[in-house]
Every structure is written in structure tokens, then in C-alpha cells.
Short mmCIF file of C-alpha atoms in Angstrom, two decimals:
data_model
loop_
_atom_site.label_atom_id
_atom_site.label_comp_id
_atom_site.label_asym_id
_atom_site.label_seq_id
_atom_site.Cartn_x
_atom_site.Cartn_y
_atom_site.Cartn_z
CA MET A 1293 13.56 -29.10 1.69
CA SER A 1294 13.93 -28.04 5.33
CA GLU A 1295 10.95 -28.20 7.67
CA LYS A 1296 9.21 -24.96 8.56
CA MET A 1297 9.58 -24.36 12.28
CA TRP A 1298 7.57 -22.36 14.82
CA GLY A 1299 9.77 -21.94 17.83
CA GLY A 1300 11.08 -25.37 18.69
CA GLU A 1301 8.21 -27.21 17.00
CA PRO A 1302 7.18 -27.90 13.39
CA PHE A 1303 4.94 -25.15 12.06
CA TRP A 1304 1.25 -25.98 12.47
CA GLY A 1305 0.14 -24.43 9.15
CA LEU A 1306 1.20 -24.98 5.55
CA GLY A 1307 4.78 -26.14 5.11
CA TYR A 1308 7.37 -24.93 2.62
CA ASP A 1309 5.97 -27.38 0.05
CA TRP A 1310 3.24 -24.81 -0.56
CA ASP A 1311 5.51 -21.75 -0.82
CA PRO A 1312 6.89 -20.84 -4.30
CA ASP A 1313 10.48 -20.78 -3.09
CA TRP A 1314 11.94 -21.01 -6.58
CA VAL A 1315 11.34 -17.26 -6.98
CA LEU A 1316 13.45 -16.44 -3.88
CA THR A 1317 17.23 -16.30 -3.63
CA ASP A 1318 18.98 -18.18 -0.83
CA ARG A 1319 19.47 -14.90 0.99
CA GLN A 1320 15.77 -14.03 0.67
CA GLN A 1321 14.85 -17.41 2.12
CA GLU A 1322 17.17 -16.68 5.04
CA LEU A 1323 15.52 -13.29 5.52
CA ARG A 1324 12.12 -15.00 5.54
CA ALA A 1325 13.29 -17.46 8.20
CA THR A 1326 14.43 -14.51 10.32
CA LEU A 1327 11.04 -12.85 9.91
CA ILE A 1328 9.14 -16.01 10.87
CA GLU A 1329 11.27 -16.27 14.01
CA LEU A 1330 10.58 -12.62 14.90
CA CYS A 1331 6.87 -13.21 14.36
CA GLU A 1332 6.87 -16.27 16.61
CA LYS A 1333 8.84 -14.58 19.38
CA GLU A 1334 7.17 -11.17 19.47
CA LEU A 1335 5.31 -9.74 16.47
CA ARG A 1336 2.28 -12.07 16.65
CA ALA A 1337 1.71 -11.49 20.36
CA ASN A 1338 1.98 -7.75 19.82
CA ALA A 1339 -0.64 -7.99 17.06
CA LYS A 1340 -3.29 -8.97 19.62
CA ARG A 1341 -2.36 -6.03 21.84
CA SER A 1342 -2.53 -3.62 18.89
CA ASP A 1343 -5.95 -4.96 17.95
CA ASP A 1344 -7.36 -5.03 21.49
CA GLU A 1345 -5.96 -1.70 22.65
CA LEU A 1346 -5.63 0.28 19.39
CA LEU A 1347 -1.87 0.46 19.92
CA PHE A 1348 0.47 1.60 17.17
CA PRO A 1349 2.94 -1.31 16.62
CA ARG A 1350 6.05 0.77 17.35
CA ARG A 1351 7.88 -2.12 19.01
CA ASN A 1352 7.26 -4.41 16.03
CA LEU A 1353 8.62 -1.81 13.61
CA GLU A 1354 11.65 -1.14 15.82
CA LEU A 1355 12.31 -4.88 15.90
CA LEU A 1356 12.23 -4.95 12.10
CA GLY A 1357 14.69 -2.05 12.12
CA GLU A 1358 17.05 -3.90 14.42
CA HIS A 1359 17.28 -6.64 11.80
CA GLY A 1360 17.71 -4.30 8.85
CA PHE A 1361 14.21 -4.57 7.35
CA LEU A 1362 13.38 -0.85 7.58
CA GLY A 1363 16.20 -0.36 5.08
CA LEU A 1364 15.36 -3.47 3.03
CA ILE A 1365 15.45 -1.71 -0.37
CA VAL A 1366 18.17 0.82 0.49
CA PRO A 1367 21.59 0.27 -1.15
CA GLU A 1368 24.17 -1.30 1.13
CA GLU A 1369 26.38 1.79 0.77
CA TYR A 1370 23.70 3.73 2.68
CA GLY A 1371 23.34 1.08 5.38
CA GLY A 1372 20.50 -0.91 3.82
CA LEU A 1373 20.09 -4.54 2.77
CA GLY A 1374 20.14 -3.66 -0.94
CA GLU A 1375 17.22 -5.95 -1.77
CA ASN A 1376 14.72 -5.92 -4.62
CA HIS A 1377 10.96 -5.94 -5.25
CA VAL A 1378 10.61 -9.72 -4.83
CA ALA A 1379 12.21 -9.47 -1.38
CA PHE A 1380 9.80 -6.68 -0.51
CA ALA A 1381 6.78 -8.77 -1.56
CA MET A 1382 8.07 -11.70 0.50
CA THR A 1383 8.64 -9.47 3.54
CA CYS A 1384 5.17 -7.91 3.49
CA GLU A 1385 3.49 -11.27 2.98
CA THR A 1386 5.49 -12.91 5.77
CA ILE A 1387 4.79 -10.19 8.35
CA ALA A 1388 1.05 -10.25 7.60
CA ARG A 1389 0.84 -14.03 7.54
CA TYR A 1390 2.78 -15.00 10.65
CA GLY A 1391 2.84 -11.78 12.62
CA CYS A 1392 0.72 -8.64 12.47
CA ALA A 1393 -1.24 -7.17 9.57
CA SER A 1394 -1.22 -3.68 11.10
CA THR A 1395 2.57 -3.84 11.29
CA ALA A 1396 2.70 -5.11 7.72
CA MET A 1397 0.63 -2.19 6.42
CA CYS A 1398 2.70 0.34 8.38
CA TYR A 1399 5.74 -1.32 6.85
CA VAL A 1400 4.31 -1.02 3.32
CA MET A 1401 3.79 2.71 3.80
CA HIS A 1402 7.23 3.09 5.34
CA ILE A 1403 8.93 1.42 2.40
CA GLY A 1404 6.76 3.47 0.03
CA ALA A 1405 8.10 6.63 1.65
CA VAL A 1406 11.66 5.33 1.49
CA ALA A 1407 11.19 4.41 -2.19
CA ALA A 1408 9.94 7.91 -2.98
CA LEU A 1409 13.04 9.39 -1.34
CA MET A 1410 15.38 6.94 -3.07
CA LEU A 1411 13.86 7.79 -6.45
CA ARG A 1412 15.47 11.23 -6.10
CA PRO A 1413 18.22 10.79 -3.50
CA THR A 1414 20.34 13.76 -2.46
CA PRO A 1415 23.16 13.79 0.11
CA GLU A 1416 20.95 15.80 2.49
CA ILE A 1417 17.99 13.41 2.21
CA VAL A 1418 20.19 10.32 2.50
CA ASP A 1419 21.99 11.59 5.60
CA LYS A 1420 18.88 12.83 7.39
CA TYR A 1421 16.33 10.14 6.53
CA ILE A 1422 17.93 7.07 4.96
CA ARG A 1423 21.06 6.25 6.94
CA PRO A 1424 19.24 6.35 10.34
CA LEU A 1425 16.50 3.89 9.28
CA ASN A 1426 17.79 0.86 11.12
CA SER A 1427 17.87 2.79 14.37
CA GLY A 1428 14.08 2.65 14.19
CA LYS A 1429 13.29 5.78 12.17
CA ILE A 1430 9.86 5.26 10.59
CA GLY A 1431 8.44 7.06 7.58
CA THR A 1432 5.09 7.03 5.86
CA LEU A 1433 3.27 8.32 2.81
CA SER A 1434 0.58 10.99 3.04
CA TYR A 1435 -1.08 11.27 -0.36
CA SER A 1436 -4.82 11.18 0.43
CA ASP A 1437 -7.13 14.19 0.43
CA PRO A 1438 -10.43 14.74 2.29
CA GLU A 1439 -12.03 16.16 -0.88
CA THR A 1440 -11.18 13.34 -3.29
CA GLY A 1441 -11.47 10.08 -1.34
CA SER A 1442 -9.84 7.10 -3.01
CA HIS A 1443 -8.77 9.32 -5.93
CA PHE A 1444 -5.76 10.11 -3.77
CA TRP A 1445 -3.69 11.46 -6.66
CA TYR A 1446 -5.71 14.72 -6.56
CA PRO A 1447 -4.34 16.71 -3.57
CA ILE A 1448 -6.93 19.49 -3.82
CA SER A 1449 -6.63 20.52 -0.16
CA SER A 1450 -2.94 21.32 -0.48
CA LYS A 1451 -0.49 23.86 -1.78
CA ALA A 1452 3.19 24.72 -1.73
CA GLU A 1453 4.69 28.20 -1.94
CA ARG A 1454 8.28 29.32 -2.34
CA VAL A 1455 9.53 31.24 0.72
CA ASN A 1456 12.98 32.15 2.04
CA GLY A 1457 14.81 29.79 -0.28
CA GLY A 1458 12.54 26.92 0.77
CA TYR A 1459 8.82 26.14 0.82
CA ARG A 1460 5.71 26.75 2.86
CA ILE A 1461 3.54 23.63 2.86
CA ASN A 1462 -0.15 23.21 3.54
CA LYS A 1463 -1.55 19.70 3.41
CA LYS A 1464 -4.68 17.93 4.63
CA ALA A 1465 -4.90 14.16 4.44
CA SER A 1466 -7.92 12.03 5.23
CA TRP A 1467 -6.09 8.71 5.61
CA THR A 1468 -2.44 8.44 6.61
CA THR A 1469 -1.12 5.17 7.97
CA SER A 1470 1.11 5.75 11.03
CA GLY A 1471 -0.42 9.25 11.25
CA GLY A 1472 0.89 10.98 14.35
CA PHE A 1473 3.48 8.23 14.97
CA ALA A 1474 5.84 8.32 11.98
CA ASP A 1475 9.13 10.19 12.25
CA PHE A 1476 8.87 11.67 8.77
CA TYR A 1477 6.13 12.12 6.17
CA VAL A 1478 6.47 12.10 2.39
CA LEU A 1479 3.74 14.42 1.09
CA GLN A 1480 2.34 15.21 -2.32
CA THR A 1481 0.96 18.72 -2.89
CA THR A 1482 0.13 20.97 -5.79
CA SER A 1483 3.24 22.72 -7.14
CA PRO A 1484 4.06 26.38 -6.44
CA ASP A 1485 3.12 27.37 -10.00
CA PHE A 1486 0.23 24.94 -10.18
CA SER A 1487 -1.04 24.51 -13.75
CA GLY A 1488 -3.11 21.31 -13.59
CA TYR A 1489 -3.33 18.06 -11.69
CA ASP A 1490 -0.26 16.55 -13.25
CA ASP A 1491 1.69 19.49 -11.78
CA LEU A 1492 2.40 18.08 -8.35
CA SER A 1493 5.44 18.14 -6.11
CA VAL A 1494 6.79 15.87 -3.37
CA PHE A 1495 8.23 16.97 -0.03
CA VAL A 1496 9.53 15.27 3.10
CA VAL A 1497 8.46 16.83 6.39
CA ASP A 1498 9.44 15.98 9.96
CA ALA A 1499 7.02 14.65 12.58
CA GLU A 1500 7.14 17.80 14.72
CA HIS A 1501 5.03 19.60 12.10
CA CYS A 1502 2.31 16.96 11.90
CA GLU A 1503 -1.09 17.76 13.40
CA ALA A 1504 -2.87 14.52 14.30
CA GLN A 1505 -5.41 13.11 16.73
CA PRO A 1506 -4.64 9.39 16.81
CA SER A 1507 -6.93 8.92 19.80
CA LEU A 1508 -9.88 9.31 17.42
CA TRP A 1509 -8.87 6.26 15.36
CA ASP A 1510 -11.17 3.30 15.96
CA ALA A 1511 -11.46 0.91 13.02
CA LEU A 1512 -13.02 -2.42 12.11
CA GLY A 1513 -9.64 -4.00 11.27
CA LEU A 1514 -5.99 -3.05 10.95
CA ARG A 1515 -6.64 -1.33 14.25
CA GLY A 1516 -2.99 -0.71 15.03
CA ASN A 1517 -2.06 1.11 11.84
CA GLN A 1518 -3.53 4.43 13.00
CA SER A 1519 -4.65 5.51 9.55
CA GLY A 1520 -6.30 8.73 10.60
CA ALA A 1521 -6.58 12.29 9.36
CA ILE A 1522 -3.56 14.57 9.64
CA SER A 1523 -2.62 18.05 8.48
CA PHE A 1524 0.38 20.32 8.01
CA THR A 1525 -0.41 24.02 8.30
CA ASP A 1526 1.94 26.73 7.01
CA VAL A 1527 4.97 24.53 7.60
CA GLU A 1528 8.20 26.08 6.34
CA ILE A 1529 10.88 23.66 5.22
CA PRO A 1530 14.29 24.19 3.60
CA GLY A 1531 14.75 23.71 -0.12
CA THR A 1532 16.68 20.50 0.56
CA GLN A 1533 13.43 18.78 1.54
CA ILE A 1534 11.74 18.86 -1.82
CA VAL A 1535 12.02 15.35 -3.27
CA GLY A 1536 12.99 15.75 -6.90
CA PRO A 1537 12.32 18.87 -8.96
CA GLU A 1538 9.11 20.87 -8.76
CA GLY A 1539 6.40 19.19 -10.83
CA ASP A 1540 7.90 15.71 -10.34
CA GLY A 1541 4.88 14.44 -8.39
CA ALA A 1542 3.13 12.71 -11.29
CA THR A 1543 6.24 10.76 -12.24
CA SER A 1544 6.98 9.99 -8.58
CA ASN A 1545 3.45 8.69 -8.16
CA ASP A 1546 3.65 6.40 -11.20
CA GLU A 1547 7.26 5.28 -10.74
CA ALA A 1548 7.71 4.99 -6.98
CA VAL A 1549 4.61 5.35 -4.85
CA ASP A 1550 2.05 3.27 -6.77
CA PRO A 1551 4.36 0.40 -7.82
CA TRP A 1552 5.81 -0.18 -4.36
CA PHE A 1553 2.49 0.33 -2.59
CA LEU A 1554 0.56 -2.00 -4.89
CA VAL A 1555 3.12 -4.81 -4.66
CA GLY A 1556 3.39 -4.37 -0.89
CA SER A 1557 -0.32 -4.10 -0.09
CA SER A 1558 -1.17 -6.98 -2.43
CA SER A 1559 1.38 -9.09 -0.57
CA VAL A 1560 -0.26 -8.15 2.74
CA TRP A 1561 -3.61 -9.43 1.46
CA ASN A 1562 -1.97 -12.64 0.25
CA GLY A 1563 -0.29 -13.04 3.63
CA LEU A 1564 -3.61 -12.65 5.42
CA ALA A 1565 -5.20 -15.27 3.17
CA LEU A 1566 -2.36 -17.68 3.90
CA GLY A 1567 -2.55 -16.95 7.61
CA ALA A 1568 -6.23 -17.81 7.61
CA ILE A 1569 -5.51 -21.09 5.81
CA ASP A 1570 -2.79 -21.85 8.37
CA ILE A 1571 -5.24 -21.33 11.24
CA ALA A 1572 -7.88 -23.44 9.51
CA LYS A 1573 -5.40 -26.27 9.01
CA ARG A 1574 -4.39 -26.17 12.67
CA HIS A 1575 -8.00 -26.28 13.85
CA THR A 1576 -9.47 -28.78 11.40
CA THR A 1577 -6.66 -31.32 11.82
CA ARG A 1578 -6.94 -31.20 15.62
CA LYS A 1579 -10.69 -30.95 16.17
CA ARG A 1580 -12.38 -34.37 16.34
CA HIS A 1581 -16.02 -35.43 16.15
CA VAL A 1582 -16.01 -38.39 18.49
CA ASP A 1583 -19.48 -39.55 17.43
CA VAL A 1584 -18.33 -40.36 13.89
CA GLY A 1585 -14.62 -40.89 14.55
CA LEU A 1586 -13.52 -38.15 12.14
CA ARG A 1587 -11.49 -35.00 12.36
CA VAL A 1588 -13.00 -31.90 10.76
CA ALA A 1589 -10.20 -32.15 8.17
CA ASP A 1590 -11.47 -35.57 7.12
CA TYR A 1591 -14.70 -34.19 5.64
CA PRO A 1592 -14.54 -33.74 1.84
CA THR A 1593 -16.32 -30.37 2.07
CA ILE A 1594 -13.56 -28.98 4.30
CA GLN A 1595 -10.91 -30.41 1.97
CA ASP A 1596 -12.64 -28.68 -0.94
CA TYR A 1597 -12.66 -25.36 0.91
CA VAL A 1598 -8.98 -25.55 1.79
CA GLY A 1599 -7.86 -26.90 -1.59
CA GLN A 1600 -9.56 -24.10 -3.49
CA ALA A 1601 -8.25 -21.49 -1.04
CA VAL A 1602 -4.66 -22.69 -1.45
CA MET A 1603 -4.85 -22.78 -5.25
CA GLU A 1604 -6.46 -19.37 -5.62
CA THR A 1605 -4.14 -17.76 -3.07
CA ASN A 1606 -1.04 -19.20 -4.70
CA ALA A 1607 -2.29 -17.94 -8.06
CA SER A 1608 -2.54 -14.48 -6.52
CA ARG A 1609 0.90 -14.80 -4.88
CA LEU A 1610 2.58 -15.77 -8.13
CA PHE A 1611 0.81 -12.97 -9.98
CA VAL A 1612 2.22 -10.48 -7.46
CA LEU A 1613 5.69 -12.02 -7.59
CA SER A 1614 5.70 -11.98 -11.39
CA VAL A 1615 4.97 -8.23 -11.39
CA ALA A 1616 7.68 -7.76 -8.75
CA GLN A 1617 10.05 -9.63 -11.06
CA ALA A 1618 9.05 -7.31 -13.92
CA PHE A 1619 9.95 -4.33 -11.71
CA ASP A 1620 13.27 -5.99 -10.88
CA GLY A 1621 14.03 -6.58 -14.54
CA ALA A 1622 13.23 -2.98 -15.46
CA THR A 1623 15.39 -1.54 -12.67
CA ASP A 1624 18.35 -3.96 -12.65
CA ASP A 1625 17.18 -5.43 -9.34
CA ASN A 1626 16.29 -2.04 -7.88
CA THR A 1627 19.71 -0.51 -8.56
CA LYS A 1628 18.97 1.71 -11.57
CA LEU A 1629 18.83 5.47 -10.96
CA LEU A 1630 16.16 7.10 -13.12
CA SER A 1631 16.08 10.65 -14.41
CA PRO A 1632 13.03 12.89 -13.80
CA GLY A 1633 10.32 11.90 -16.26
CA GLU A 1634 11.86 8.48 -16.95
CA LEU A 1635 9.71 5.41 -16.23
CA ALA A 1636 10.69 1.82 -15.54
CA ARG A 1637 8.24 0.39 -13.00
CA GLY A 1638 5.64 2.83 -14.30
CA ASN A 1639 5.52 0.98 -17.60
CA PHE A 1640 4.00 -1.97 -15.72
CA LEU A 1641 1.53 0.07 -13.66
CA HIS A 1642 -1.52 -1.47 -15.36
CA TRP A 1643 -0.27 -4.86 -14.15
CA ALA A 1644 0.14 -3.55 -10.62
CA TRP A 1645 -3.50 -2.41 -10.66
CA GLN A 1646 -4.54 -5.96 -11.47
CA ILE A 1647 -2.58 -7.65 -8.69
CA LYS A 1648 -4.16 -5.43 -6.04
CA PHE A 1649 -7.66 -6.18 -7.32
CA VAL A 1650 -7.02 -9.93 -7.44
CA ALA A 1651 -5.33 -10.11 -4.03
CA ALA A 1652 -7.99 -8.00 -2.28
CA GLN A 1653 -10.81 -9.98 -3.86
CA ASN A 1654 -9.16 -13.29 -3.01
CA VAL A 1655 -8.44 -12.54 0.64
CA ALA A 1656 -12.06 -11.55 1.29
CA SER A 1657 -13.23 -14.86 -0.15
CA VAL A 1658 -10.58 -17.05 1.48
CA VAL A 1659 -10.91 -15.71 5.03
CA ASP A 1660 -14.67 -16.05 4.83
CA LYS A 1661 -14.36 -19.69 3.68
CA MET A 1662 -11.83 -20.53 6.40
CA LEU A 1663 -14.24 -19.12 8.97
CA HIS A 1664 -16.87 -21.51 7.60
CA ALA A 1665 -14.38 -24.40 7.73
CA CYS A 1666 -13.68 -23.77 11.40
CA GLY A 1667 -17.35 -23.56 12.31
CA GLY A 1668 -18.40 -21.92 15.56
CA SER A 1669 -14.86 -22.13 16.94
CA GLY A 1670 -13.75 -19.67 14.27
CA TYR A 1671 -15.77 -16.92 15.94
CA LYS A 1672 -13.78 -17.19 19.15
CA ARG A 1673 -11.25 -14.39 19.43
CA ASP A 1674 -8.51 -16.59 20.86
CA MET A 1675 -8.34 -18.49 17.55
CA GLU A 1676 -7.29 -15.21 15.82
CA LEU A 1677 -9.26 -16.00 12.66
CA GLU A 1678 -11.80 -13.25 13.31
CA ARG A 1679 -8.97 -10.70 13.47
CA TYR A 1680 -7.66 -11.90 10.11
CA LEU A 1681 -11.18 -11.55 8.70
CA ARG A 1682 -11.53 -7.95 9.95
CA ASP A 1683 -8.05 -6.99 8.76
CA ALA A 1684 -8.72 -8.51 5.34
CA LYS A 1685 -11.82 -6.36 4.82
CA ALA A 1686 -9.58 -3.31 4.33
CA GLY A 1687 -8.18 -4.76 1.10
CA TRP A 1688 -11.17 -3.97 -1.06
CA VAL A 1689 -11.59 -0.33 0.02
CA MET A 1690 -7.98 0.74 0.44
CA GLY A 1691 -7.17 3.17 -2.37
CA PRO A 1692 -7.18 2.74 -5.21
CA THR A 1693 -10.36 0.85 -4.34
CA ASN A 1694 -11.24 -2.26 -6.29
CA GLU A 1695 -14.05 -0.32 -7.98
CA VAL A 1696 -11.56 2.27 -9.24
CA LEU A 1697 -9.09 -0.38 -10.42
CA ARG A 1698 -11.75 -2.42 -12.17
CA GLN A 1699 -12.87 0.63 -14.13
CA PHE A 1700 -9.27 1.65 -14.92
CA VAL A 1701 -8.51 -1.72 -16.47
CA GLY A 1702 -11.80 -2.05 -18.31
CA LYS A 1703 -11.65 1.49 -19.68
CA ALA A 1704 -8.02 1.09 -20.79
CA VAL A 1705 -8.82 -2.22 -22.53
CA LEU A 1706 -11.87 -0.88 -24.34
CA LEU A 1707 -10.92 2.73 -25.06
CA GLY A 1708 -7.12 2.86 -24.71
CA PHE A 1709 -4.85 4.22 -22.00
CA ASP A 1710 -5.36 7.85 -23.06
CA ALA A 1711 -9.03 7.52 -22.14
CA LEU A 1712 -8.12 7.01 -18.47
CA ASP A 1713 -7.18 10.69 -18.09
CA TYR A 1714 -6.49 10.23 -14.41
CA TRP A 1715 -4.84 13.65 -14.25
CA ASN A 1716 -8.16 15.19 -15.38
CA GLN A 1717 -6.71 17.03 -18.39
CA SER A 1718 -9.29 16.32 -21.10
CA TYR A 1719 -13.04 16.53 -21.32
CA ASN A 1720 -15.60 14.22 -22.84
CA ARG A 1721 -16.76 16.22 -25.84
CA ARG A 1722 -19.52 13.77 -26.73
CA ALA A 1723 -20.96 13.95 -23.23
CA VAL A 1724 -20.81 17.76 -23.18
CA GLU A 1725 -22.50 18.09 -26.57
CA ASN A 1726 -25.17 15.61 -25.54
CA GLU A 1727 -25.95 17.61 -22.40
CA VAL A 1728 -26.03 20.90 -24.30
CA LYS A 1729 -28.63 19.45 -26.70
CA LYS A 1730 -31.04 19.22 -23.77
CA LEU A 1731 -31.01 23.01 -23.27
CA ASP A 1732 -33.47 25.35 -24.96
CA ALA A 1733 -32.27 28.55 -26.65
CA ALA A 1734 -32.37 30.55 -23.41
CA GLY A 1735 -30.43 27.87 -21.53
CA LYS A 1736 -27.77 27.68 -24.22
CA ARG A 1737 -27.42 31.47 -24.20
CA GLU A 1738 -27.06 31.52 -20.41
CA LEU A 1739 -24.46 28.78 -20.50
CA ALA A 1740 -22.54 30.58 -23.26
CA GLU A 1741 -22.47 33.79 -21.23
CA GLN A 1742 -21.13 31.89 -18.20
CA LEU A 1743 -18.42 30.26 -20.28
CA VAL A 1744 -17.35 33.57 -21.87
CA ALA A 1745 -17.13 35.16 -18.42
CA GLN A 1746 -15.10 32.24 -17.09
CA ALA A 1747 -12.77 32.40 -20.11
CA SER A 1748 -12.15 36.11 -19.44
CA GLU A 1749 -11.29 35.37 -15.80
CA ASP A 1750 -8.90 32.58 -16.85
CA GLU A 1751 -7.18 34.83 -19.38
CA ALA A 1752 -6.67 37.52 -16.74
CA LYS A 1753 -4.90 34.98 -14.50
CA GLU A 1754 -2.51 33.82 -17.22
CA PRO A 1755 1.04 35.24 -17.05
CA ALA A 1756 1.80 38.00 -19.52
CA ALA A 1757 3.43 36.80 -22.73
CA LYS A 1758 7.10 37.67 -23.05
CA ALA A 1759 8.01 40.15 -25.80
#
């Protein structure tokens, strides 16, 4: 096995012996070597500037474009590298580990936007948004909503109307990575004939229509990713910029957005955990206690910390990679074109929920332990460990939050997948009846009158039945 290099010297962190290279093709290992070189030469230095000065990592993303990574999952016929989900996981992990976590998260959202477009490619979308990617064109997803928090799949503050052969879009988003800096935005809104929260549609909108105030962004970690609030107000777009048919948003969410985002973001958290272990190895093997003639790495406690961190992080890595392999198997290595309503990755979504929870939980624990291993030196900003710690904190709360995912999995296990009802289409009859029991006769009568009035209003809004 070749030695991992950092510039002209052997890498100071974990070597390739601790990377599960058997899951990567020869080409993917070559792509990783290219990424490590880019990180050493430029991306890692730019990470400090992004963190210190709240700078969007445009140069880092352009550099990735110059080497084809902005089109990583795009078919070669459209100018991309034609790679699969495992390659994507490797890329996100590598950028976060050796380079810049803000860049890695911007990259995850970029590829998520590209994946949503490639789920329903048209000649117009391919020519306008896909072929120019390697020239540095950056996209992002905008699926959040100020009214629903981490339940981002409910775009309540949005709507789409049919006008002039196209659409008029209104969208408010509370968190949009690369907000105000991306060149195009893939948005989810309610459909023109909205009939319930599984009736959503996807559009791609150019940067000129985005209203953003990136100067207001000031975060604990991931300070370069500019994940602020944005809006699109009465934006008219041509009909060629709807992504898939009207009402395709639920399938797009389950088949493209969530699978790619969860694999990518989980890989970022794994990369941050590995990066923290790398820094801890560098420090503890070099720092000596002259009074006892030992390096910090010679203490059994430190060895225990690092050993457990490596094992738990590699368990998380292989969990992510196994789900990526499942996606590859279901999509013929990301080459299968799916019809509207057809699922492939979506059949493994409950596994993707689990990898995000595990990776986000692990990185919080690992970075904290590596800070302990490095002692007081770990608090110094020039060691970089404190930046990894702050960046890693975003893992738990980034939607779907770990609380949401934990409940999803537990509820599905105990009550079945239908009980999840994450499109809010059924009601809990037992809970309703239990609450009604608490009312006296007058309260029940008042409630009944309110429900009858509401039913009359709903009936009046329904379209007339055809003869």
C-alpha cells in the first residue's frame, strides 16, 4: 500500500492502513489523492480564512470545478465524471477531513441540487445548468421554511402559480447553504393546485432572483457556508424550469434530495471526526513531557481515547458507505433513469436516516475526546482542533435533526412506516377522541358547530363535480 503524502512529506495523521480502501475503485482512489493534494495546497488554508472572516469558500468550490468535482455524479456525456454514491461519500469525507468543512457542506448542497435536476433531466436544464458546472457554476438546495424549522419538507411559506406558460414562484427559506452566493437554486414549493403536503413541486431559479442578506450570517461553526435566510418574491420563470411534473416534489424529496444529502452530510461528519483524530495524532506523538520521558501518545489513557475514536468512526464510515453501495446497486451505479413516482434510493431512506444520526452523534463525541487528548494545546486556534469542534456541532441540529430522526426510526419500528405520516395526511383518532372526552356537553356542542362550519367552508372551496 502506498504511503499517504502531505505535500512532499508523509502525512502526519492516520495512514491508508486505517482507510477502508477496499470499497473504492482504483479511479476513486486516484480522485481521493487529487483531493488530498488540493486540500494541502489551497483548501485547508482557505478554511481558516472562511472561518476567521466569514468568507464564502468560492475559490475552493471553483478549484473543485476545475478538477471536475462539481460534476462528479453527472454522466460523462454531459461533461461530468460519471461517478456513483460511494465516490460522493468519499469526496465529501475527504474535503471535510483534510480541507474545509464549510466547503464540504456547500459541496453537499451543490450535489444535492445537481441530483435533483438529474432525476428529471431535460435538454433545457442540462444545457443551462449541468454542462457549465465545471466552469465553476454552483447550485444549492433551498427546501427549508421559517414556519416549520427542521421539518423542512413542509414549505408552508411558499406557492407556485401558472402564468404566461410558466410559473410565478414565491418562496421563503430560513436556512439555505450558499444563500446569496449560489448561481442557481433548486426550490421546493406547494404545487399550483395544492391539495395537501405531498402535493409539492420543484423548480430551478437563477441567482438574480434571490433576495439574501449574507452579511447577517454569523455562526458558531461552518462559518463559511453562509446558511442564511433567503426569499424569492413573485419570480416568473419559464415552464422549462420546473423540475419534473407538477406534484413531483414528494418523490423528488425521497428519491433525490434526502438520499444524496444524508449520505453527503454524514460523510462530512465522518470527515470531521477523522480530521480531529489526525490532529490529535500529530500533537500527541510530538508533544513530550520531559520530566517523565514520555510523549503524550505514550500514556494508556490517550491510547484508549484514540483507539475508541478510530473504531467508532470507522464503524460510522462503513455504515455510510454500505448505504451508498445500496444506492449504487439500486440505480446501476447512478446510471438508471427513473420515472416519476418510481423509487430506488427511496426504498433505503430509513437506512439513510440512521447513518446521519450515527455520524452526527459520533463526531460530537470524537472531537470532544480529541480535545481532551490534546489538553490545553487543543484550545489554541492555530492547532485547528477548536474549529473542527465548532464545525462538528452543526451535525446534530442540521435537518432532519437527530431528535427527528430518532423518533422516525423508533416510531417506524414500533408502529410501522404508515404511522410516520410525514406528509401530515392522517390524524390520530385515539388522541382526538381522548381529548373530546374531556369536554362537557357545552364544549362538545361548540366544537361540533365549529367543525360543521369548517366543513361547509371546505366544501365550498372544492371544484365542482363534472357531469
